[in-house]
Amino acid sequence: MNLSKYIRNIEDFPKVGVHFKDITPLLGDSDAMESCLQQLMALVGSQKIDKVAAIESRGFFFGTLLAQKLNAGFVPIRKPGKLPYTTLKEPYQLEYGMDALEIHEDAIKKGERILLHDDVLATGGTARAACNLIESLGGEVVQCNFLLELEFLNGIKKLRNHSVQSLLKY
Ligand code: AMP
């Protein structure tokens, strides 16, 4: 199934100049959801995965489904102040200003094989910060896995030394 017709382009959201990729039409169609999950699983192939780590919040939709299909645990990587237990924090650069991501310090054990998932790879700063958190805990990022990649923003450059896979490229 071609999933691109389930991705809606919203101009100037959340601010002027951003071409936002809205995945809610895909989420609203069970056949498209099922096909998307199968296609994301095909990107992973037969690689052994201990845990799927996904980035708040749109990464959670398919992140948990992937974890179930892979018989793997699920690790939420969240915005600051959301996780209740002791956390590790990784700041990262936005287009204007800074943001940060957090992970529970006991979420990943040394040597665990991790699939990182998010909906969109744009400039790559978010995924890079998530990889840093996983690797700080001793996890091995087996693949960075996205629904779609905005190639013109060259986010893949920030994920050098990692396998990066996405279903759709713009
Ligand atoms: P970046 O750090 O620039 O790669 O941004 C990636 C994060 O921001 C992901 O968690 C996406 O959900 C979100 N994001 C960035 N740009 C877009 C976009 N054009 N459409 C939808 N989500 C986006």
Short mmCIF file of C-alpha atoms and ligand atoms in Angstrom, two decimals:
data_model
loop_
_atom_site.label_atom_id
_atom_site.label_comp_id
_atom_site.label_asym_id
_atom_site.label_seq_id
_atom_site.Cartn_x
_atom_site.Cartn_y
_atom_site.Cartn_z
CA MET A 1 0.00 0.00 0.00
CA ASN A 2 1.26 3.50 -0.86
CA LEU A 3 1.08 5.34 2.47
CA SER A 4 1.89 8.80 1.08
CA LYS A 5 -1.80 9.53 0.39
CA TYR A 6 -2.44 9.19 4.14
CA ILE A 7 0.08 11.93 5.00
CA ARG A 8 -1.46 15.41 5.00
CA ASN A 9 0.71 18.48 4.34
CA ILE A 10 -0.09 21.44 6.54
CA GLU A 11 1.64 24.66 5.55
CA ASP A 12 2.92 27.06 8.20
CA PHE A 13 2.23 24.81 11.21
CA PRO A 14 3.15 25.20 14.03
CA LYS A 15 4.86 28.33 12.69
CA VAL A 16 5.35 30.13 9.40
CA GLY A 17 7.71 28.33 7.01
CA VAL A 18 7.22 24.80 8.42
CA HIS A 19 5.65 22.20 6.09
CA PHE A 20 4.10 19.96 8.73
CA LYS A 21 3.57 16.28 7.91
CA ASP A 22 0.29 15.31 9.59
CA ILE A 23 0.02 11.53 10.13
CA THR A 24 -3.49 11.58 11.65
CA PRO A 25 -5.18 10.47 8.36
CA LEU A 26 -2.96 7.36 8.53
CA LEU A 27 -3.79 6.78 12.19
CA GLY A 28 -7.49 7.07 11.37
CA ASP A 29 -7.47 4.19 8.84
CA SER A 30 -7.00 0.66 10.22
CA ASP A 31 -5.82 -0.82 6.88
CA ALA A 32 -3.24 1.95 6.49
CA MET A 33 -2.11 1.44 10.12
CA GLU A 34 -1.70 -2.30 9.55
CA SER A 35 0.20 -1.79 6.29
CA CYS A 36 2.41 0.85 7.88
CA LEU A 37 3.27 -1.47 10.78
CA GLN A 38 4.13 -4.29 8.35
CA GLN A 39 6.31 -1.97 6.28
CA LEU A 40 8.13 -0.67 9.39
CA MET A 41 8.69 -4.29 10.47
CA ALA A 42 10.16 -5.02 7.02
CA LEU A 43 12.72 -2.22 7.58
CA VAL A 44 13.87 -4.02 10.73
CA GLY A 45 14.02 -7.40 8.99
CA SER A 46 15.32 -10.30 11.07
CA GLN A 47 17.54 -8.22 13.36
CA LYS A 48 17.23 -9.11 17.03
CA ILE A 49 15.76 -6.23 19.05
CA ASP A 50 15.59 -6.20 22.86
CA LYS A 51 13.73 -2.90 23.21
CA VAL A 52 12.04 -0.27 21.07
CA ALA A 53 12.73 3.29 22.25
CA ALA A 54 10.39 5.93 20.86
CA ILE A 55 10.26 9.71 21.09
CA GLU A 56 7.35 11.64 22.61
CA SER A 57 4.74 11.84 21.43
CA ARG A 58 4.10 10.81 17.85
CA GLY A 59 6.81 8.17 18.06
CA PHE A 60 4.71 6.34 20.64
CA PHE A 61 1.91 5.40 18.17
CA PHE A 62 3.95 2.89 16.17
CA GLY A 63 6.72 2.47 18.75
CA THR A 64 4.53 0.42 21.06
CA LEU A 65 3.06 -1.60 18.16
CA LEU A 66 6.57 -2.37 16.88
CA ALA A 67 7.65 -3.48 20.36
CA GLN A 68 4.72 -5.91 20.56
CA LYS A 69 5.43 -7.36 17.10
CA LEU A 70 9.15 -7.71 17.86
CA ASN A 71 8.52 -9.29 21.29
CA ALA A 72 10.59 -6.44 22.67
CA GLY A 73 10.17 -4.05 25.60
CA PHE A 74 9.14 -0.44 25.08
CA VAL A 75 11.08 2.60 26.34
CA PRO A 76 9.50 6.08 26.28
CA ILE A 77 11.89 8.98 25.66
CA ARG A 78 10.08 12.09 26.85
CA LYS A 79 10.19 15.85 27.18
CA PRO A 80 11.67 17.17 30.47
CA GLY A 81 9.63 16.72 33.65
CA LYS A 82 7.32 13.96 32.36
CA LEU A 83 9.10 10.82 33.56
CA PRO A 84 8.56 10.12 37.28
CA TYR A 85 11.69 8.13 38.22
CA THR A 86 15.37 9.16 38.13
CA THR A 87 16.25 10.36 34.63
CA LEU A 88 19.14 11.11 32.33
CA LYS A 89 18.74 14.34 30.38
CA GLU A 90 20.13 15.30 26.95
CA PRO A 91 19.80 18.90 25.74
CA TYR A 92 19.74 19.56 21.98
CA GLN A 93 19.63 22.48 19.59
CA LEU A 94 16.41 23.56 17.91
CA GLU A 95 16.22 25.94 14.95
CA TYR A 96 15.72 28.69 17.53
CA GLY A 97 16.80 27.86 21.08
CA MET A 98 17.25 24.59 22.96
CA ASP A 99 15.11 21.65 24.04
CA ALA A 100 15.88 18.42 25.90
CA LEU A 101 14.82 14.78 26.14
CA GLU A 102 14.86 12.44 29.14
CA ILE A 103 14.99 8.69 29.72
CA HIS A 104 14.67 6.65 32.92
CA GLU A 105 18.13 5.65 34.14
CA ASP A 106 17.10 1.97 34.43
CA ALA A 107 15.23 1.79 31.09
CA ILE A 108 18.05 0.09 29.18
CA LYS A 109 20.68 -2.41 30.31
CA LYS A 110 24.25 -2.45 29.03
CA GLY A 111 24.47 -4.29 25.72
CA GLU A 112 20.74 -4.28 24.93
CA ARG A 113 19.92 -3.93 21.24
CA ILE A 114 17.64 -0.96 20.66
CA LEU A 115 15.41 0.08 17.78
CA LEU A 116 14.87 3.86 17.87
CA HIS A 117 11.58 4.97 16.30
CA ASP A 118 9.96 8.34 15.59
CA ASP A 119 7.42 9.62 13.07
CA VAL A 120 9.54 12.22 11.25
CA LEU A 121 13.29 12.73 10.70
CA ALA A 122 13.77 16.45 10.03
CA THR A 123 17.06 18.13 11.07
CA GLY A 124 18.02 15.06 13.12
CA GLY A 125 18.68 16.88 16.41
CA THR A 126 15.91 15.04 18.25
CA ALA A 127 16.96 11.57 17.09
CA ARG A 128 20.63 12.37 17.79
CA ALA A 129 19.77 13.34 21.39
CA ALA A 130 17.74 10.12 21.77
CA CYS A 131 20.68 8.03 20.47
CA ASN A 132 22.98 9.78 22.96
CA LEU A 133 20.64 8.87 25.84
CA ILE A 134 20.40 5.22 24.74
CA GLU A 135 24.16 4.96 24.31
CA SER A 136 24.84 6.67 27.67
CA LEU A 137 22.99 3.76 29.29
CA GLY A 138 25.07 1.23 27.34
CA GLY A 139 22.43 0.37 24.73
CA GLU A 140 23.32 -0.35 21.12
CA VAL A 141 21.21 1.54 18.56
CA VAL A 142 20.60 -1.13 15.92
CA GLN A 143 18.48 1.10 13.67
CA CYS A 144 16.92 4.56 13.62
CA ASN A 145 13.51 3.94 12.09
CA PHE A 146 11.08 6.62 10.84
CA LEU A 147 7.77 6.85 9.03
CA LEU A 148 9.13 9.65 6.91
CA GLU A 149 12.27 11.59 6.29
CA LEU A 150 12.57 15.21 5.09
CA GLU A 151 15.70 14.57 3.02
CA PHE A 152 16.34 18.22 2.18
CA LEU A 153 17.04 18.91 5.89
CA ASN A 154 19.85 16.33 5.84
CA GLY A 155 19.07 14.93 9.29
CA ILE A 156 20.88 11.75 8.34
CA LYS A 157 24.17 13.65 8.74
CA LYS A 158 23.57 13.96 12.49
CA LEU A 159 23.01 10.19 12.68
CA ARG A 160 26.34 9.20 11.14
CA ASN A 161 27.48 5.71 12.22
CA HIS A 162 23.86 4.59 12.58
CA SER A 163 21.63 2.69 10.22
CA VAL A 164 18.79 5.07 9.24
CA GLN A 165 15.64 3.71 7.57
CA SER A 166 12.40 5.47 6.63
CA LEU A 167 9.30 4.43 4.73
CA LEU A 168 8.70 7.68 2.84
CA LYS A 169 11.18 10.34 1.70
CA TYR A 170 10.31 13.94 0.83
P1 AMP B 1 14.27 17.23 14.12
O1 AMP B 1 14.95 17.23 15.45
O2 AMP B 1 14.41 18.52 13.39
O3 AMP B 1 14.71 16.03 13.27
O4 AMP B 1 12.71 17.08 14.37
C1 AMP B 1 12.13 15.85 14.59
C2 AMP B 1 10.99 15.90 15.55
O5 AMP B 1 10.15 17.03 15.30
C3 AMP B 1 10.10 14.68 15.40
O6 AMP B 1 9.76 14.24 16.71
C4 AMP B 1 8.91 15.13 14.61
O7 AMP B 1 7.73 14.64 15.18
C5 AMP B 1 8.94 16.65 14.68
N1 AMP B 1 8.92 17.30 13.35
C6 AMP B 1 9.91 18.07 12.84
N2 AMP B 1 9.58 18.57 11.65
C7 AMP B 1 8.35 18.09 11.37
C8 AMP B 1 7.46 18.22 10.25
N3 AMP B 1 7.78 18.96 9.18
N4 AMP B 1 6.28 17.57 10.29
C9 AMP B 1 5.96 16.82 11.38
N5 AMP B 1 6.75 16.66 12.46
C10 AMP B 1 7.93 17.27 12.45
#
